[in-house]
GROMACS .gro file of C-alpha atoms in nm:
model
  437
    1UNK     CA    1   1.405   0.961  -0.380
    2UNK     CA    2   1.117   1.206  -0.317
    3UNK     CA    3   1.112   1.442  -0.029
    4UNK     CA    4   0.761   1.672  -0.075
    5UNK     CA    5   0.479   1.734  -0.314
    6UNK     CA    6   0.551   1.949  -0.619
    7UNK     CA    7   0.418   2.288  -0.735
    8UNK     CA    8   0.233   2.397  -0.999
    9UNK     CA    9  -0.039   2.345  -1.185
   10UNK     CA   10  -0.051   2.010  -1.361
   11UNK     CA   11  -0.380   1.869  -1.185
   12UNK     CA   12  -0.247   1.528  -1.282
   13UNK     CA   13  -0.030   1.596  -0.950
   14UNK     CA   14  -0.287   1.605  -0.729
   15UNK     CA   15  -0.386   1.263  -0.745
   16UNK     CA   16  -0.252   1.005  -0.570
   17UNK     CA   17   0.095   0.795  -0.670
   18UNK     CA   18   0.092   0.466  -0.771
   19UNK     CA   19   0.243   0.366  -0.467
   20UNK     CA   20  -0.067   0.493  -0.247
   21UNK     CA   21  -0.289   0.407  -0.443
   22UNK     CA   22  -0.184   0.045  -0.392
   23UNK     CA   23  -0.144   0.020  -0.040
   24UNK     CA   24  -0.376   0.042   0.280
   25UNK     CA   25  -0.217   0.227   0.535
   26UNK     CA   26  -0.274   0.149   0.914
   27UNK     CA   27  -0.426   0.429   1.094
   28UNK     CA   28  -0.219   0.730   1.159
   29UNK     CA   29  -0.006   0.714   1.474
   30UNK     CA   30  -0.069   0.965   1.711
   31UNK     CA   31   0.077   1.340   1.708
   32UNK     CA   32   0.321   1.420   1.961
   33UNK     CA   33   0.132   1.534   2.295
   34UNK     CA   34   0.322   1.722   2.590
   35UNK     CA   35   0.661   1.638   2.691
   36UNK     CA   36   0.859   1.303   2.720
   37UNK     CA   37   1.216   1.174   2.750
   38UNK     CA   38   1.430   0.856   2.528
   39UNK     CA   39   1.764   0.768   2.513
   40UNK     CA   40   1.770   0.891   2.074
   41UNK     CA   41   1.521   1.127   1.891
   42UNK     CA   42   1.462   1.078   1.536
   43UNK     CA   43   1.349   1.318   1.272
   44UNK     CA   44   1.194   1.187   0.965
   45UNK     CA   45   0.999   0.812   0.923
   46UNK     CA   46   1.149   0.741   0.569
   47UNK     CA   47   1.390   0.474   0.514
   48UNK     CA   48   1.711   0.589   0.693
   49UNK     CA   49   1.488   0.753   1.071
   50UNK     CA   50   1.280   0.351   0.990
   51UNK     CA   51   1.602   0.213   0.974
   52UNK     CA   52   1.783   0.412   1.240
   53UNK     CA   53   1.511   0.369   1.485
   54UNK     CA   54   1.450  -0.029   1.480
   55UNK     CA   55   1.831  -0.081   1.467
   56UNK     CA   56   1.827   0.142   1.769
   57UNK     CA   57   1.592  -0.014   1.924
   58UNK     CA   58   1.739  -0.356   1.882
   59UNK     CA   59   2.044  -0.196   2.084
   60UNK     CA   60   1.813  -0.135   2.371
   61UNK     CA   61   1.803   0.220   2.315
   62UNK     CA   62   1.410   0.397   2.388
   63UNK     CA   63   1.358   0.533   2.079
   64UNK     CA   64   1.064   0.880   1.999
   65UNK     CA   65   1.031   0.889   1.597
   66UNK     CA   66   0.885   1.242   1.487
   67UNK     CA   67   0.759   1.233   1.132
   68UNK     CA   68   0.600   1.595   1.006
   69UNK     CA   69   0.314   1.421   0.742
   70UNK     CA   70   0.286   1.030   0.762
   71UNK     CA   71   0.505   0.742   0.729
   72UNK     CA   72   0.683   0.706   0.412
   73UNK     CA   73   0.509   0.998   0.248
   74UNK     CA   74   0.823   1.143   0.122
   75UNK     CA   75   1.110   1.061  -0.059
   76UNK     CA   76   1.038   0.695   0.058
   77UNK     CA   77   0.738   0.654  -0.024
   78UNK     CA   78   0.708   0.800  -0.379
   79UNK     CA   79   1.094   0.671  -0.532
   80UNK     CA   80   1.161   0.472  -0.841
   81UNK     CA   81   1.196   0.195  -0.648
   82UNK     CA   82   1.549   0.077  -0.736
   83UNK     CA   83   1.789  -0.021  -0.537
   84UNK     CA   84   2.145   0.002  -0.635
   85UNK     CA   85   2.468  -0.072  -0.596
   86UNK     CA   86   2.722   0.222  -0.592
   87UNK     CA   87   2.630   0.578  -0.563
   88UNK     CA   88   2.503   0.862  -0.780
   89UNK     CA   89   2.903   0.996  -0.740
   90UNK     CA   90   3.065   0.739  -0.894
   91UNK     CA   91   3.376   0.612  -0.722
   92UNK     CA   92   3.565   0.967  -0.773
   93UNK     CA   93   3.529   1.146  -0.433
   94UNK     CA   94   3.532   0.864  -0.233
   95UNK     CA   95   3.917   0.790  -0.416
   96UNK     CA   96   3.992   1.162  -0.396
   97UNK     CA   97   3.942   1.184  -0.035
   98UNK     CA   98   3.925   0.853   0.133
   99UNK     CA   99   4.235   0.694  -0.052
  100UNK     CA  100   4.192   0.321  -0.279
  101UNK     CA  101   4.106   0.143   0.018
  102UNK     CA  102   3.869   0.296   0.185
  103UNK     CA  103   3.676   0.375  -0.163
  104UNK     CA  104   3.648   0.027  -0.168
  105UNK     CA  105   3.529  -0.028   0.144
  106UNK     CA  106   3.280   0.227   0.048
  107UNK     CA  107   3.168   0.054  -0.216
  108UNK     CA  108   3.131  -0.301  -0.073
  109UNK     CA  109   2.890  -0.113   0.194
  110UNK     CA  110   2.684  -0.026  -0.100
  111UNK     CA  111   2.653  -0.368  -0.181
  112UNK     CA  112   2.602  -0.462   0.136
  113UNK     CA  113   2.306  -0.161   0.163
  114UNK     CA  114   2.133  -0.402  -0.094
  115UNK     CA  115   2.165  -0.707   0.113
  116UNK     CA  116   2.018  -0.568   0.407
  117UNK     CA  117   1.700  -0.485   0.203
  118UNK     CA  118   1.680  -0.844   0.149
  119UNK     CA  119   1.764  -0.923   0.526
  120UNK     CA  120   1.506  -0.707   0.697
  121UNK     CA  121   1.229  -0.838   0.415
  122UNK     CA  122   1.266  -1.206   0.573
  123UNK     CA  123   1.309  -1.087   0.930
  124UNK     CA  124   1.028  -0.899   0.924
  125UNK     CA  125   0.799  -1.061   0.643
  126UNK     CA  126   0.782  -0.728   0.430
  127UNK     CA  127   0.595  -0.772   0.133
  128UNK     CA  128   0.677  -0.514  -0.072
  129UNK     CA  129   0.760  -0.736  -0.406
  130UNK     CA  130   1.111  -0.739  -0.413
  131UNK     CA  131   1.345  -0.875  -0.729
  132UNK     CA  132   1.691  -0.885  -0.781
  133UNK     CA  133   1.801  -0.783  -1.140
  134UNK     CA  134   1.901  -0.454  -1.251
  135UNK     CA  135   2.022  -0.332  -1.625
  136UNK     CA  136   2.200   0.009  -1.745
  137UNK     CA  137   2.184   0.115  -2.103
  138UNK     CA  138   2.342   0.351  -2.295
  139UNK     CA  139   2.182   0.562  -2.591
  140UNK     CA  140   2.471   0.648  -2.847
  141UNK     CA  141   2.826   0.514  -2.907
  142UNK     CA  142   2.999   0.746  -2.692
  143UNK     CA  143   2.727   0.644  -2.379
  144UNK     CA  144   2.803   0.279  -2.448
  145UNK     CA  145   3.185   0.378  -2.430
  146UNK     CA  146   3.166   0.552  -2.047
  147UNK     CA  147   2.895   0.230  -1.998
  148UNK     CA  148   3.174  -0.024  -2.083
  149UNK     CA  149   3.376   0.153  -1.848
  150UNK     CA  150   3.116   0.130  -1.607
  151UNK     CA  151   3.052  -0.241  -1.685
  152UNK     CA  152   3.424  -0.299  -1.628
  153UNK     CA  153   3.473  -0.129  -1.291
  154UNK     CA  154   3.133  -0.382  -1.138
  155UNK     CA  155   3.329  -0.616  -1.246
  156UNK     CA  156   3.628  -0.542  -1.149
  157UNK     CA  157   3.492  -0.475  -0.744
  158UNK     CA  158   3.322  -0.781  -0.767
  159UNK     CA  159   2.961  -0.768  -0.907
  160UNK     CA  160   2.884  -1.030  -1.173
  161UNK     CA  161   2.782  -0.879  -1.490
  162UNK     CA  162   2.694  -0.925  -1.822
  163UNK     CA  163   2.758  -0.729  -2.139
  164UNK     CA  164   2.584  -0.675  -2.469
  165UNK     CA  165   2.566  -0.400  -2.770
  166UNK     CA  166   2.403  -0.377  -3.099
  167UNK     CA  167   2.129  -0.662  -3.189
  168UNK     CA  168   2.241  -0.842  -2.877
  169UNK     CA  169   2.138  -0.578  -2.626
  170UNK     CA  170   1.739  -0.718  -2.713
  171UNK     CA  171   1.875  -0.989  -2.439
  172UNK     CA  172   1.834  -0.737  -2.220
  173UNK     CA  173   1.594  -0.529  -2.330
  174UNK     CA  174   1.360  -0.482  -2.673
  175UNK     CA  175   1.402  -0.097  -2.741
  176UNK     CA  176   1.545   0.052  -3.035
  177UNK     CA  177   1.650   0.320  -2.805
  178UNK     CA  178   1.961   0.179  -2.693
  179UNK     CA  179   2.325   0.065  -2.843
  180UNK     CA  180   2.431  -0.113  -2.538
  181UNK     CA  181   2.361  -0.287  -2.171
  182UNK     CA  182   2.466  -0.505  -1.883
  183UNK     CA  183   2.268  -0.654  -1.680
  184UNK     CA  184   2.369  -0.746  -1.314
  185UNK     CA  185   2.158  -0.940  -1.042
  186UNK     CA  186   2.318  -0.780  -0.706
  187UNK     CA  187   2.083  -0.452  -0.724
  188UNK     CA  188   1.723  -0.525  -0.758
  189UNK     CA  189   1.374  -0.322  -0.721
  190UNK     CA  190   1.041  -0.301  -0.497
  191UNK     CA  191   0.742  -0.119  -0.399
  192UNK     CA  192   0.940   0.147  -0.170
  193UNK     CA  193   0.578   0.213   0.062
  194UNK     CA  194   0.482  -0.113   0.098
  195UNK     CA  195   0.888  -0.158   0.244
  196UNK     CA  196   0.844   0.153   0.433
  197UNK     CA  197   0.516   0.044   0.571
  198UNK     CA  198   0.701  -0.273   0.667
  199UNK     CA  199   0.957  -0.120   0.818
  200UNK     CA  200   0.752   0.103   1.060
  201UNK     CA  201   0.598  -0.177   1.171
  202UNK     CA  202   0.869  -0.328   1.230
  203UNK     CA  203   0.966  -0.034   1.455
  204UNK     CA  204   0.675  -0.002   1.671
  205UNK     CA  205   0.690  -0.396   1.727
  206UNK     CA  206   1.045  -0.321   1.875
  207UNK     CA  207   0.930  -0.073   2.086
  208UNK     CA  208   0.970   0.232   1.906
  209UNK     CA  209   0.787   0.563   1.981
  210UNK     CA  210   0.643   0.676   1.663
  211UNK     CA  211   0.431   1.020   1.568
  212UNK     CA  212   0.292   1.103   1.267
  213UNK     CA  213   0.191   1.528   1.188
  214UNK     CA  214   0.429   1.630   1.415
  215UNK     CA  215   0.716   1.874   1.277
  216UNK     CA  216   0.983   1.987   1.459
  217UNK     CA  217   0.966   2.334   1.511
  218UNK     CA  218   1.290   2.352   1.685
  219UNK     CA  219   1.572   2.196   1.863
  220UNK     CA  220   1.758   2.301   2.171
  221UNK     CA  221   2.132   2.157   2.154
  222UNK     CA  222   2.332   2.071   2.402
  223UNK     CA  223   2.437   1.792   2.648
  224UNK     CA  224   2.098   1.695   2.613
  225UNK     CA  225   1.859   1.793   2.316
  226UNK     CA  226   1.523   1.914   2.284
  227UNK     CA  227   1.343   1.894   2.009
  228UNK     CA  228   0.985   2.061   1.958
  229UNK     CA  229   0.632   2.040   1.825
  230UNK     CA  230   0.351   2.217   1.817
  231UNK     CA  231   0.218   2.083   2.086
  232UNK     CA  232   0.480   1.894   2.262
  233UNK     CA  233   0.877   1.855   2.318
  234UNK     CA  234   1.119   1.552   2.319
  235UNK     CA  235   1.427   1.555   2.551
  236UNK     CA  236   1.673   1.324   2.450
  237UNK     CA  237   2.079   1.208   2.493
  238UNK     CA  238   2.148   1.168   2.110
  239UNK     CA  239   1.904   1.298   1.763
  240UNK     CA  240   1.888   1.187   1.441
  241UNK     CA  241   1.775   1.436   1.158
  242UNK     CA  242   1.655   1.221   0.874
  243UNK     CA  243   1.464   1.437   0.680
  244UNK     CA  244   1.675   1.450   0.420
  245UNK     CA  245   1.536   1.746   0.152
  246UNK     CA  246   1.310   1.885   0.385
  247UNK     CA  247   1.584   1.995   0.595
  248UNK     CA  248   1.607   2.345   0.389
  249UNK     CA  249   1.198   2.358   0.510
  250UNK     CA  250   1.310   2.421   0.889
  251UNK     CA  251   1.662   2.427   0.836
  252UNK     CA  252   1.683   2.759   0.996
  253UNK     CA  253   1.493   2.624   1.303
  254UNK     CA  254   1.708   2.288   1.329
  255UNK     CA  255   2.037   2.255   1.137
  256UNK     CA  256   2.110   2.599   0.937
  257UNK     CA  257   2.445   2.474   0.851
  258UNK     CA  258   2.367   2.163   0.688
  259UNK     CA  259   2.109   2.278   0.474
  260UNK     CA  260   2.277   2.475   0.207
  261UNK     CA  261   2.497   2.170   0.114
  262UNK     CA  262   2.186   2.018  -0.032
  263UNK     CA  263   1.914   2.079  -0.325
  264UNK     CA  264   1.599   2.019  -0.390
  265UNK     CA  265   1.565   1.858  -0.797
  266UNK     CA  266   1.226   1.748  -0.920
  267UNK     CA  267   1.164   1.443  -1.072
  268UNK     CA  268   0.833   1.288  -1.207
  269UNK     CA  269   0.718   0.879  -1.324
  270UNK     CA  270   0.413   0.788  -1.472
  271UNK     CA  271   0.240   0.478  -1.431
  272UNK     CA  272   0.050   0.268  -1.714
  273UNK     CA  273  -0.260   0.078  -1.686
  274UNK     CA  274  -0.181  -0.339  -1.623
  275UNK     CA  275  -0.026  -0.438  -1.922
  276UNK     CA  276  -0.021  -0.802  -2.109
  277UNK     CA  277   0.229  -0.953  -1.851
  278UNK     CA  278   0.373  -1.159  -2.202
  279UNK     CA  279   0.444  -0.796  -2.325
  280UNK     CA  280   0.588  -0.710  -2.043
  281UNK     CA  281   0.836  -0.996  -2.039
  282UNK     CA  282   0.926  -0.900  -2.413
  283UNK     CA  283   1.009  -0.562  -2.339
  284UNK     CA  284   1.255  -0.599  -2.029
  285UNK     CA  285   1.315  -1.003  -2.019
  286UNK     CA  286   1.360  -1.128  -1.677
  287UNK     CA  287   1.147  -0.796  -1.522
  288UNK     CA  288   1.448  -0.622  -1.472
  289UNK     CA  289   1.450  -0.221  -1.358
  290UNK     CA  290   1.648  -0.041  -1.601
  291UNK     CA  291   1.808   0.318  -1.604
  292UNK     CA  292   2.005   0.487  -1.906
  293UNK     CA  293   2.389   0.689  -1.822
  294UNK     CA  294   2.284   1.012  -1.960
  295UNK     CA  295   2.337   1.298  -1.708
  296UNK     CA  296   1.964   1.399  -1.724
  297UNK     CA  297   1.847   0.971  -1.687
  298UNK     CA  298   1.553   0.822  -1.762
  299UNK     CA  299   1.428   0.496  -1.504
  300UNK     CA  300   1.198   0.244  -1.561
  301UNK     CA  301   1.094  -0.122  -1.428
  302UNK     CA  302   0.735  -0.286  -1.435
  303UNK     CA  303   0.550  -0.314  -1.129
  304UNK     CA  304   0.426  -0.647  -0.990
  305UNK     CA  305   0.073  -0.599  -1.154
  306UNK     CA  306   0.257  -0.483  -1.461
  307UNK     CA  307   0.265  -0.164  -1.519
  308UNK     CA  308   0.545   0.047  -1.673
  309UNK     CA  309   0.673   0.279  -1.372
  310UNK     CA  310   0.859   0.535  -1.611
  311UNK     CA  311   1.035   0.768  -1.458
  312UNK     CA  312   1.280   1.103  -1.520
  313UNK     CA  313   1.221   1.440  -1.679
  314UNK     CA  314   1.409   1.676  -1.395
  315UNK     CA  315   1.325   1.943  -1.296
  316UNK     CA  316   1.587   2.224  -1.109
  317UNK     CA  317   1.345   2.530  -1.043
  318UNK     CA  318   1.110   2.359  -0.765
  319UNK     CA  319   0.836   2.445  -1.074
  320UNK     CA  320   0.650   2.125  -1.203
  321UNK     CA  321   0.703   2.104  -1.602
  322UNK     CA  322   0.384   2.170  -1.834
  323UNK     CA  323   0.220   1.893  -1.997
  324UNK     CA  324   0.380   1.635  -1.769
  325UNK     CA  325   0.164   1.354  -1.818
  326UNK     CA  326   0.236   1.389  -2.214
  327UNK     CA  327   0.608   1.491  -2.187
  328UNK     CA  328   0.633   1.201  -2.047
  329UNK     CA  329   0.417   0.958  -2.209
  330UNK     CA  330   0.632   1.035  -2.506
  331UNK     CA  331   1.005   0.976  -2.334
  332UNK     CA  332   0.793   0.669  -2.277
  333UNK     CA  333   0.700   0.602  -2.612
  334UNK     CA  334   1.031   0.675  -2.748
  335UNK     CA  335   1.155   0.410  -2.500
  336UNK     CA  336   0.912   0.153  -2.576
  337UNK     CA  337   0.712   0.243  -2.931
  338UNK     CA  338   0.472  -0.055  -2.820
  339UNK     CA  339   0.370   0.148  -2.522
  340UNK     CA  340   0.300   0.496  -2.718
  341UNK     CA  341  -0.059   0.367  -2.671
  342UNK     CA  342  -0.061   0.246  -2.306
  343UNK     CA  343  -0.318   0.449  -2.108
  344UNK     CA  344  -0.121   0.651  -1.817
  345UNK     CA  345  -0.302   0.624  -1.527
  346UNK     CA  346  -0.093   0.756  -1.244
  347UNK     CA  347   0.118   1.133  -1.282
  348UNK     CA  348   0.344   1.209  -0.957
  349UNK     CA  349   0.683   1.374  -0.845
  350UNK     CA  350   0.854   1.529  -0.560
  351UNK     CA  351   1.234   1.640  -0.496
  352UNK     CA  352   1.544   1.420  -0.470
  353UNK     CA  353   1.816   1.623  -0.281
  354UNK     CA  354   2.142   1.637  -0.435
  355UNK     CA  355   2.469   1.705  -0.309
  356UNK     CA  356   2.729   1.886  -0.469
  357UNK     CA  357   2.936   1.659  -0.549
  358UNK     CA  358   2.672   1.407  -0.533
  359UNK     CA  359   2.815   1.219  -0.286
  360UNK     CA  360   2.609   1.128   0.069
  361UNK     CA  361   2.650   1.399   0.312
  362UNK     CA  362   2.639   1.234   0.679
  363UNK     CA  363   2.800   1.362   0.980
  364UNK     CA  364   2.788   1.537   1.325
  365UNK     CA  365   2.644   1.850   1.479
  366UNK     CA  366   2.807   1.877   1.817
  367UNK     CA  367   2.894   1.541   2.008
  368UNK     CA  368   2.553   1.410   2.007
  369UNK     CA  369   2.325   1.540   1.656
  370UNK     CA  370   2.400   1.304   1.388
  371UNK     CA  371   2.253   1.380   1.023
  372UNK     CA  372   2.205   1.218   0.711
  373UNK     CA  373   2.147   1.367   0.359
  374UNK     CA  374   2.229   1.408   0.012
  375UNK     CA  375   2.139   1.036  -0.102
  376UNK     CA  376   2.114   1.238  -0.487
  377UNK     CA  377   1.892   0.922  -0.620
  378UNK     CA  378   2.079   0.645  -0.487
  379UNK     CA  379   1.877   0.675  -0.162
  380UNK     CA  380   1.676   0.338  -0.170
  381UNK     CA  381   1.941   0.107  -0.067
  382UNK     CA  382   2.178   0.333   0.087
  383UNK     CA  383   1.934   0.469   0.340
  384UNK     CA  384   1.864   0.150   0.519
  385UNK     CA  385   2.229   0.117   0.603
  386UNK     CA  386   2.286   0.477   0.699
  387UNK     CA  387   2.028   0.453   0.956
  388UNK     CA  388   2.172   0.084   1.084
  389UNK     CA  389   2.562   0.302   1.083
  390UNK     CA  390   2.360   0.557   1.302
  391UNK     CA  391   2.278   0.312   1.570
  392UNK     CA  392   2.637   0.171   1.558
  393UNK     CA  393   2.753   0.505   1.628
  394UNK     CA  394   2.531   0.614   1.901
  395UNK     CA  395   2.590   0.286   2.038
  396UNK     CA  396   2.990   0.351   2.069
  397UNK     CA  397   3.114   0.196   1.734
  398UNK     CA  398   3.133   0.479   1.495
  399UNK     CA  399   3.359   0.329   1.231
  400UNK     CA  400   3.168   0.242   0.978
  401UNK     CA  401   2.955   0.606   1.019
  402UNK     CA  402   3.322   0.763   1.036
  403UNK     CA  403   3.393   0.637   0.671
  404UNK     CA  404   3.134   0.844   0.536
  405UNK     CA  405   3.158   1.138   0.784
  406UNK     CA  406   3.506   1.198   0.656
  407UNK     CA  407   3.416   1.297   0.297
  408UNK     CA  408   3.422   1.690   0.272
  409UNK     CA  409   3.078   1.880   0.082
  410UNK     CA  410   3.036   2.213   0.045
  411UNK     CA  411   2.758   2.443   0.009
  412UNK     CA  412   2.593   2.497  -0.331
  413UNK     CA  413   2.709   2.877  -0.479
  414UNK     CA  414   2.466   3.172  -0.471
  415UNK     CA  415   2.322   3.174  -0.140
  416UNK     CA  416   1.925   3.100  -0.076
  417UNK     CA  417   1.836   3.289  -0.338
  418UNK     CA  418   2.070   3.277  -0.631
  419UNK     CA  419   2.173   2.895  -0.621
  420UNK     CA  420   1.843   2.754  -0.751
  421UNK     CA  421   1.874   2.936  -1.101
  422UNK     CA  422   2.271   2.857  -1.017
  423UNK     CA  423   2.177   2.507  -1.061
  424UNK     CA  424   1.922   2.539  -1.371
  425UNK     CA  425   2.160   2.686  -1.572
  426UNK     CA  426   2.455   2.429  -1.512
  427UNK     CA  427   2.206   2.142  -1.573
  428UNK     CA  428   2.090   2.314  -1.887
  429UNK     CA  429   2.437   2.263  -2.016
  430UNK     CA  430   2.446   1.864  -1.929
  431UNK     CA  431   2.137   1.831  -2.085
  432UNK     CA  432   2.280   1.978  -2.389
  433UNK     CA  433   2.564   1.740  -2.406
  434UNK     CA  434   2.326   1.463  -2.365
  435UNK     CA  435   2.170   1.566  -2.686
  436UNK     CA  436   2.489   1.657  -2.885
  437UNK     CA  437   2.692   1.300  -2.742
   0.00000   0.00000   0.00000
């Protein structure tokens, strides 16, 4: 998921993504204007404040969203698009510290995060060209060795999946990238603005109280909360902060605690012109999205007018990369040799916030400030269901929430201003063992 606009000066950035280049927004919603009261404030109009608002809502709660640009134009809005099952952790922390049980618990919620996608699409009539399907691959032998491993585990918790290596992996996919895949049809992939779009207006058909351009310049805790814009104030029982990444922008005025335990990565996806929909189907059969197991990953799927969405290429010093649009027309290309010709039309990129461990970071501030951060890329599924676990919570049943709440994160090593370059250098060394494995 994205959170903000890069930096730098690849000009290719300033245009706009795919994504909003493809949609017609409704006008903007209204800035925040003097003071008013609700039962739960929410900070941040992505998919988990959406989701956290309308379910909210639906428990008769008055709901005031605050969202500092416009609706979906974050981490949202600008994502891969892929939902999936799991999370960007693995299974590891949620064993270490939550016991066999409850790690699997976690994980049928992740499976469950996907369903709800599907849910809200028919209760709402969100068209936002949804598919189920979803294949990993691996690049070398000792990838496809951690991938059967992977493979095995789906299995074994319950997802349907299906294996292949060598010549048999073109089932899958036609790339002579790749040594092995499975393919599974529980995660899937859509047009993450059209769903946030959908979901908004979802929201303000329930009732909810939305604003667009208004930040939150600061919140007063207590038994009640006040939380503060420019040019007005919301006083409310219960907040939500779900900013996610853009915490660490007014972290100091909101939640200083929180924000250290997450970081800011760049990552970047171009989009082709419409492609030969026949070639298409070659390439990935069934119009699966794909992503690869290297630590440094490179994501792909064609969109529903076919274009190759190709995404990756990280970036850990908040810089954007030179040459982006040909870096990565040539991770393309080295994907895909039939596409080393396909005009790139779209360049864009923002910041995914990672955890340390890479696990979701949700929890309490006080008795009545709940958060939610640190999706670290697995953010398109998983939000929708932290936000509905929010509204449980406030709404007195805080088990589900509590799961989560309980695993431990710590803050990322160097302070503000050493644990950027912290961070380059120890991804430096996992890109190099991508190379060498």
């Amino acid at each position: 998921m994205f959170a903000r606009s890069l930096t730098g000066s690849d000009t290719q950035l300033n245009q706009k993504s795919y994504y909003e280049a493809s949609v017609v927004r409704p006008a903007a919603c209204a800035p925040l204007e003097g003071a008013v009261e609700a039962d739960v404030v929410v900070v941040g109009s992505g998919f988990a404040g959406l989701s956290a608002a309308l379910g909210l809502r639906q428990k008769g709660l008055s709901v005031v969203l605050l969202e500092a640009d416009r609706i979906g134009s974050g981490a949202s809005g600008r994502n891969g698009g892929q939902a999936i099952v799991g999370y960007a952790s693995g299974q590891g922390p949620f064993e270490a510290q939550l016991g066999a049980a409850d790690a699997q618990r976690a994980w049928d919620l992740s499976v469950e995060a996907v369903e709800l996608i599907e849910q809200r699409i028919a209760a709402h009539g969100i068209d936002c060209d949804w598919r189920r399907g979803y294949t990993y691959v691996a690049d070398s032998p000792k990838k496809a060795r951690a991938l059967h491993e992977e493979f095995e585990d789906h299995s074994r918790r319950g997802v349907a999946c299906d294996w292949a290596e060598g010549a048999d992996v073109a089932r899958f996919i036609r790339s002579p990238r790749y040594v092995a895949a499975f393919r599974e049809n529980t995660s899937g992939h859509l047009h993450p603005l059209k769903y946030a779009l959908g979901l908004a207006q979802a929201a303000r058909a329930a009732g909810v109280r939305i604003h667009e351009h208004s930040p939150v310049t600061g919140l007063d805790r207590g038994r009640t909360l006040v939380a503060r814009t420019a040019r007005g104030q919301v006083t409310a029982r219960f907040g939500v902060l779900a900013g996610n990444c853009m915490l660490p922008e007014f972290g100091p005025a909101v939640a200083p605690e929180i924000a250290p335990r997450i970081m800011p990565v760049g990552t970047y996806i171009v989009g082709t012109a419409p492609l030969d929909p026949s070639l298409c189907e070659r390439l990935i059969p069934g119009n699966a999205a794909v992503c690869d197991n290297n630590f440094v990953l490179d994501y792909f799927r064609f969109s529903a007018d076919h274009r190759m969405l190709f995404g990756g290429r990280v970036s850990y010093t908040t810089m954007t990369p030179p040459d982006l649009k040909g870096v990565m027309a040539r991770r393309m290309g080295a994907v895909f040799p039939e596409l080393k010709a396909a005009p790139v039309e779209y360049v864009w990129g923002g910041f995914v916030d990672i955890s340390m461990n890479r696990a979701p970071d949700f929890g309490r501030l006080g008795d009545n400030l709940y958060y939610l951060q640190g999706f670290s890329g697995h953010g398109v599924a998983l939000t929708g269901l932290a936000g509905q676990m929010v509204a449980e919570a406030v709404a007195g049943q805080a088990g589900r929430f509590d799961l989560f709440a309980r695993l431990k994160h710590h803050a990322f090593p160097g302070g503000p201003l050493l644990r950027t370059p912290t961070l380059a250098l120890g991804m430096l060394w996992h890109r190099m063992k991508d190379v060498i494995g």
